[in-house]
XYZ file of C-alpha atoms in Angstrom:
382
model
C 35.430 -4.127 -194.867
C 35.077 -7.826 -194.129
C 36.580 -9.103 -190.906
C 39.891 -10.951 -191.226
C 41.692 -13.380 -188.970
C 45.414 -12.537 -189.212
C 47.849 -14.690 -187.293
C 50.381 -13.268 -184.886
C 53.239 -14.814 -186.882
C 51.785 -14.266 -190.356
C 54.803 -12.201 -191.445
C 54.432 -10.463 -194.783
C 50.957 -11.872 -195.326
C 49.768 -10.045 -192.199
C 50.281 -6.774 -194.078
C 47.857 -7.927 -196.779
C 45.291 -8.937 -194.169
C 45.710 -5.601 -192.394
C 44.707 -3.815 -195.599
C 41.668 -6.052 -196.095
C 43.137 -8.347 -198.747
C 43.003 -12.113 -198.302
C 45.949 -14.218 -199.495
C 44.790 -17.369 -201.249
C 46.742 -20.152 -202.896
C 46.132 -21.164 -206.506
C 47.153 -24.761 -205.943
C 45.866 -27.960 -204.416
C 47.787 -31.173 -203.921
C 46.950 -34.242 -201.876
C 50.493 -34.612 -200.513
C 50.516 -30.950 -199.594
C 47.292 -31.461 -197.647
C 48.277 -34.712 -195.952
C 51.838 -33.821 -194.877
C 50.777 -30.759 -192.899
C 52.114 -28.151 -195.362
C 48.711 -26.614 -195.950
C 47.901 -26.528 -192.238
C 51.194 -24.714 -191.552
C 50.404 -22.122 -194.227
C 47.019 -21.470 -192.646
C 48.387 -21.268 -189.097
C 51.675 -19.447 -189.725
C 51.159 -17.422 -192.920
C 47.520 -16.512 -192.470
C 46.475 -18.279 -195.686
C 42.764 -17.578 -196.134
C 41.644 -19.709 -199.067
C 42.479 -21.929 -202.038
C 41.494 -22.364 -205.653
C 41.760 -25.313 -208.016
C 41.232 -25.783 -211.737
C 41.446 -28.614 -214.297
C 45.076 -27.782 -215.149
C 46.112 -28.071 -211.483
C 44.271 -31.370 -211.046
C 45.858 -32.705 -214.239
C 49.305 -32.134 -212.761
C 48.484 -33.561 -209.335
C 46.257 -36.521 -210.255
C 47.779 -37.468 -213.561
C 51.328 -38.128 -212.441
C 52.913 -40.033 -209.587
C 51.193 -42.384 -207.184
C 49.604 -40.157 -204.510
C 46.100 -41.189 -205.603
C 46.724 -44.868 -206.353
C 45.562 -46.195 -202.976
C 42.199 -44.423 -203.193
C 41.783 -45.422 -206.836
C 42.290 -49.081 -205.919
C 39.688 -48.817 -203.145
C 37.186 -47.218 -205.502
C 37.761 -49.829 -208.211
C 37.440 -52.631 -205.691
C 33.885 -51.486 -204.954
C 32.578 -50.687 -208.422
C 33.566 -49.918 -211.969
C 33.770 -46.200 -212.748
C 34.380 -44.002 -215.745
C 37.320 -41.607 -215.818
C 34.916 -38.725 -215.215
C 33.364 -40.387 -212.175
C 36.806 -41.247 -210.820
C 38.039 -37.671 -211.263
C 35.056 -36.291 -209.401
C 35.430 -38.692 -206.481
C 39.137 -37.888 -206.152
C 38.528 -34.136 -206.484
C 35.739 -34.131 -203.900
C 38.056 -35.913 -201.447
C 40.775 -33.285 -201.974
C 38.386 -30.353 -201.731
C 36.803 -31.661 -198.522
C 40.220 -32.213 -196.935
C 41.374 -28.700 -197.804
C 38.056 -27.212 -196.678
C 38.436 -28.959 -193.317
C 41.876 -27.396 -192.806
C 40.535 -23.966 -193.756
C 37.373 -24.283 -191.663
C 38.855 -22.363 -188.671
C 39.392 -19.377 -190.989
C 35.818 -19.690 -192.255
C 34.507 -19.715 -188.690
C 36.758 -16.878 -187.485
C 35.677 -14.613 -190.378
C 31.985 -15.483 -190.040
C 31.972 -17.191 -193.410
C 33.700 -14.386 -195.304
C 36.867 -16.395 -195.978
C 38.371 -19.862 -195.639
C 36.948 -21.136 -198.933
C 38.123 -23.801 -201.367
C 36.989 -23.701 -205.001
C 35.973 -26.555 -207.299
C 35.331 -25.916 -210.983
C 32.430 -27.109 -213.083
C 33.441 -28.975 -216.220
C 35.108 -26.558 -218.656
C 33.149 -28.287 -221.405
C 30.049 -26.453 -220.075
C 31.487 -22.935 -220.520
C 28.789 -21.930 -223.032
C 25.960 -24.014 -221.548
C 24.078 -22.102 -218.861
C 21.626 -24.868 -217.957
C 24.366 -27.505 -217.881
C 26.474 -25.270 -215.644
C 23.559 -24.697 -213.256
C 22.891 -28.428 -213.002
C 26.551 -29.264 -212.387
C 26.957 -26.477 -209.833
C 23.995 -27.848 -207.862
C 25.346 -31.387 -208.053
C 28.898 -30.485 -206.962
C 27.571 -28.256 -204.162
C 25.599 -31.208 -202.763
C 28.384 -33.730 -203.376
C 31.057 -31.803 -201.450
C 28.542 -30.619 -198.841
C 30.711 -28.178 -196.878
C 29.764 -24.530 -196.238
C 33.185 -23.176 -197.243
C 33.023 -24.465 -200.810
C 32.910 -22.184 -203.841
C 31.808 -23.439 -207.233
C 33.953 -22.037 -210.036
C 32.027 -20.855 -213.094
C 33.676 -19.158 -216.097
C 32.781 -15.544 -216.816
C 31.191 -16.195 -220.193
C 27.740 -14.926 -221.196
C 26.289 -18.339 -220.340
C 28.293 -18.347 -217.119
C 26.741 -15.029 -216.063
C 23.247 -16.464 -216.480
C 24.233 -19.465 -214.384
C 25.813 -17.263 -211.714
C 22.583 -15.323 -211.225
C 20.571 -18.517 -210.798
C 22.878 -20.384 -208.416
C 23.419 -17.232 -206.338
C 19.648 -16.990 -205.994
C 19.784 -20.578 -204.699
C 22.398 -19.689 -202.066
C 25.421 -21.355 -203.689
C 28.843 -19.715 -203.231
C 30.473 -18.851 -206.571
C 34.012 -18.136 -207.738
C 33.744 -16.554 -211.197
C 36.809 -17.434 -213.236
C 38.554 -16.332 -216.452
C 37.654 -12.648 -216.343
C 39.838 -10.430 -218.528
C 37.513 -7.751 -219.931
C 35.652 -4.929 -218.212
C 32.307 -5.766 -219.813
C 32.547 -9.400 -218.709
C 33.345 -8.316 -215.155
C 30.443 -5.848 -215.132
C 28.108 -8.634 -216.298
C 29.072 -11.093 -213.549
C 28.880 -8.480 -210.797
C 25.418 -7.575 -212.088
C 24.506 -11.286 -212.126
C 25.564 -11.619 -208.480
C 23.531 -8.567 -207.455
C 20.454 -9.784 -209.357
C 20.791 -13.232 -207.819
C 20.810 -11.731 -204.326
C 17.838 -9.505 -205.142
C 15.847 -12.485 -206.396
C 16.698 -14.455 -203.282
C 15.735 -11.569 -201.002
C 12.473 -11.003 -202.885
C 11.661 -14.694 -202.413
C 11.928 -14.238 -198.657
C 15.232 -16.071 -198.144
C 18.272 -14.943 -196.172
C 21.109 -13.462 -198.220
C 23.691 -13.463 -195.441
C 26.731 -15.783 -195.550
C 26.610 -16.147 -199.334
C 30.173 -15.674 -200.554
C 31.388 -14.842 -204.033
C 34.598 -13.723 -205.725
C 35.223 -12.580 -209.292
C 38.610 -13.762 -210.575
C 40.089 -10.962 -212.684
C 43.236 -12.088 -214.491
C 46.399 -9.986 -214.472
C 49.670 -11.515 -215.688
C 48.310 -13.046 -218.880
C 47.121 -9.603 -220.030
C 50.590 -8.063 -219.821
C 52.143 -11.144 -221.425
C 50.040 -10.865 -224.582
C 50.030 -7.062 -224.755
C 53.809 -6.918 -224.311
C 54.262 -9.446 -227.120
C 52.192 -7.230 -229.434
C 54.138 -4.141 -228.336
C 57.469 -5.841 -228.998
C 56.350 -6.919 -232.473
C 55.243 -3.383 -233.301
C 58.530 -1.911 -232.125
C 60.513 -4.510 -234.110
C 58.542 -3.633 -237.279
C 58.882 0.095 -236.706
C 55.124 0.537 -236.290
C 53.820 3.363 -234.115
C 55.511 5.556 -231.531
C 58.306 3.387 -230.116
C 58.740 5.538 -226.993
C 55.031 5.401 -226.176
C 54.904 1.677 -226.829
C 57.881 0.996 -224.573
C 56.281 3.099 -221.819
C 53.188 0.887 -221.965
C 55.057 -2.383 -221.370
C 54.007 -3.916 -218.065
C 51.427 -1.192 -217.395
C 48.242 -2.425 -219.074
C 47.263 -5.313 -216.767
C 47.384 -3.210 -213.605
C 45.530 -0.333 -215.300
C 42.861 -2.782 -216.475
C 42.597 -4.191 -212.940
C 42.221 -0.747 -211.396
C 39.297 0.056 -213.676
C 37.557 -3.124 -212.542
C 38.018 -1.988 -208.949
C 36.714 1.482 -209.867
C 33.513 -0.132 -211.145
C 33.247 -2.280 -208.006
C 33.503 0.832 -205.816
C 30.719 2.546 -207.789
C 28.410 -0.447 -207.426
C 29.165 -0.766 -203.709
C 28.265 2.910 -203.215
C 24.915 2.543 -204.994
C 21.564 2.627 -203.204
C 20.786 -0.717 -204.803
C 23.744 -2.402 -203.125
C 23.212 -0.623 -199.806
C 19.749 -2.163 -199.616
C 21.262 -5.640 -200.038
C 24.051 -4.916 -197.564
C 21.476 -3.808 -194.980
C 19.816 -7.216 -195.431
C 23.115 -8.976 -194.682
C 24.691 -9.401 -198.116
C 28.451 -9.815 -198.463
C 30.177 -8.095 -201.340
C 31.432 -10.069 -204.311
C 35.143 -9.432 -203.871
C 37.490 -9.063 -206.816
C 40.059 -11.840 -206.790
C 43.313 -10.979 -208.568
C 44.242 -14.126 -210.506
C 47.211 -15.009 -212.706
C 49.445 -12.962 -210.413
C 52.711 -14.623 -211.352
C 54.913 -12.477 -213.593
C 55.509 -13.964 -217.031
C 58.329 -11.543 -217.952
C 61.437 -12.257 -215.891
C 62.529 -8.615 -216.135
C 59.595 -7.662 -213.880
C 59.694 -8.036 -210.116
C 58.312 -11.498 -209.371
C 55.770 -10.210 -206.838
C 54.780 -6.963 -208.567
C 51.183 -8.095 -209.138
C 50.815 -8.733 -205.433
C 52.501 -5.560 -204.234
C 50.698 -3.193 -206.624
C 47.177 -4.536 -206.125
C 46.699 -4.429 -202.349
C 43.158 -3.124 -201.885
C 40.354 -3.519 -199.334
C 37.839 -6.321 -199.874
C 39.956 -8.127 -202.456
C 41.680 -11.489 -202.715
C 45.028 -12.295 -204.288
C 45.300 -15.949 -205.285
C 48.924 -16.822 -205.920
C 50.470 -19.853 -207.566
C 52.865 -21.616 -205.206
C 56.105 -20.040 -206.594
C 54.639 -16.532 -206.255
C 53.336 -17.355 -202.780
C 56.799 -18.516 -201.702
C 58.428 -15.469 -203.316
C 56.099 -13.085 -201.487
C 56.735 -14.863 -198.194
C 60.473 -14.422 -198.839
C 60.751 -10.827 -200.063
C 57.339 -9.279 -200.722
C 56.704 -5.735 -199.528
C 53.447 -3.937 -198.807
C 54.378 -0.275 -198.872
C 50.912 1.099 -199.527
C 47.420 0.256 -200.669
C 46.729 0.199 -204.389
C 46.881 3.725 -205.785
C 43.398 4.625 -207.032
C 44.711 6.742 -209.898
C 41.743 5.941 -212.112
C 42.299 8.834 -214.588
C 45.836 7.543 -215.150
C 44.533 4.003 -215.684
C 42.066 5.305 -218.268
C 44.928 7.226 -219.931
C 47.053 4.056 -220.201
C 44.262 2.179 -221.982
C 43.559 5.199 -224.211
C 47.215 5.312 -225.233
C 47.114 1.594 -225.948
C 44.276 2.184 -228.398
C 46.127 5.137 -229.931
C 49.039 2.778 -230.592
C 46.733 0.526 -232.594
C 46.328 -2.210 -229.984
C 42.725 -3.276 -229.411
C 42.348 -4.416 -225.794
C 39.060 -6.165 -226.582
C 40.823 -8.363 -229.141
C 43.431 -9.154 -226.498
C 40.905 -10.075 -223.814
C 38.760 -12.054 -226.281
C 41.809 -14.115 -227.242
C 42.801 -14.647 -223.616
C 39.324 -15.927 -222.737
C 39.287 -18.229 -225.760
C 42.783 -19.536 -224.961
C 41.945 -19.930 -221.267
C 38.851 -21.995 -222.012
C 40.755 -24.091 -224.566
C 43.563 -24.679 -222.065
C 41.147 -25.930 -219.419
C 39.381 -28.110 -222.002
C 42.690 -29.679 -222.996
C 43.788 -30.214 -219.395
C 40.410 -31.771 -218.556
C 40.584 -34.138 -221.535
C 44.213 -35.077 -220.787
C 43.299 -35.761 -217.170
C 40.481 -38.079 -218.256
C 42.844 -39.970 -220.572
C 45.395 -40.328 -217.770
C 42.741 -41.615 -215.367
C 41.518 -44.070 -217.992
C 45.040 -45.503 -218.100
C 45.110 -45.571 -214.282
C 41.865 -47.538 -214.268
C 43.248 -50.059 -216.740
C 46.507 -50.427 -214.771
C 45.151 -50.514 -211.220
C 41.965 -52.477 -211.820
């Protein structure tokens, strides 16, 4: 298990750290960084990392005036496109957050304390374009506790292998399906093997694989409710599956991770100093208000994992979250849940394919909207 750096006053988050799970925040905001809020979360809650994505940056950069002063300074020096402006603003935010999290990075010997910056979502199916952008962003930010976010598409997996071989930290995003997760874990292992074979050190290379939770239950539950309303299938079995599929799906990803970590192939890499690619539970807010608002935190506490929470879920867990036990490794039961889902006529692959497609489209839209907003900012502030 990786070494953690829990704080004496970390409260409920200390229980996660004790079990080997790192609490991260799925949020980044310039005001939040500058007013000391982020520093307090690191020092008092034991916050161990942060993630960002185009949708988050759209909300923070696109509205209000927090970025106006820097935009004016940039425009006073040279004319920029909306894309160039976005990148300069994002790099500033990521560096500032990375600086605040640097003590965690140092205390955990590089295992934690990372901040993630995503490649353009428009490159999701372009392996070579993703590799080039990952290299460029890695050099532009130039801090050791950066992770480059790459989507878990087929092209993304090819890029992940290459940039891992080059020693770049990667946060794989938008993972919903087992086969996609297996592919990116394999890509990470192959990247480390290539790097080791080339005679380079493989220590202090960090990676997480962001496996999405809440969105799975949201879509599956909608399908279940439609089937029940139409009188299709076994209503009792369908009702029993509500709110169960996402956690079962997550447990099977962890089962695969455990098998890979126990393999002779991985043990060879670990002996050479490799750090595991941890599973990061993403989309851990509950979409159905009848579910406990921190259920996806409480039920998925497992060693060598990360839980990245949106700010409302983070605040809710700080207020009333409970860690009663580690995640139950009832893998036969998880397999049974997914088998029953198929028996009810619900194809999980169709669900996860749609979620990936929708997730990529959502990031594309947010990225394009952000560029349009920054174009207007340029026109106004120039």
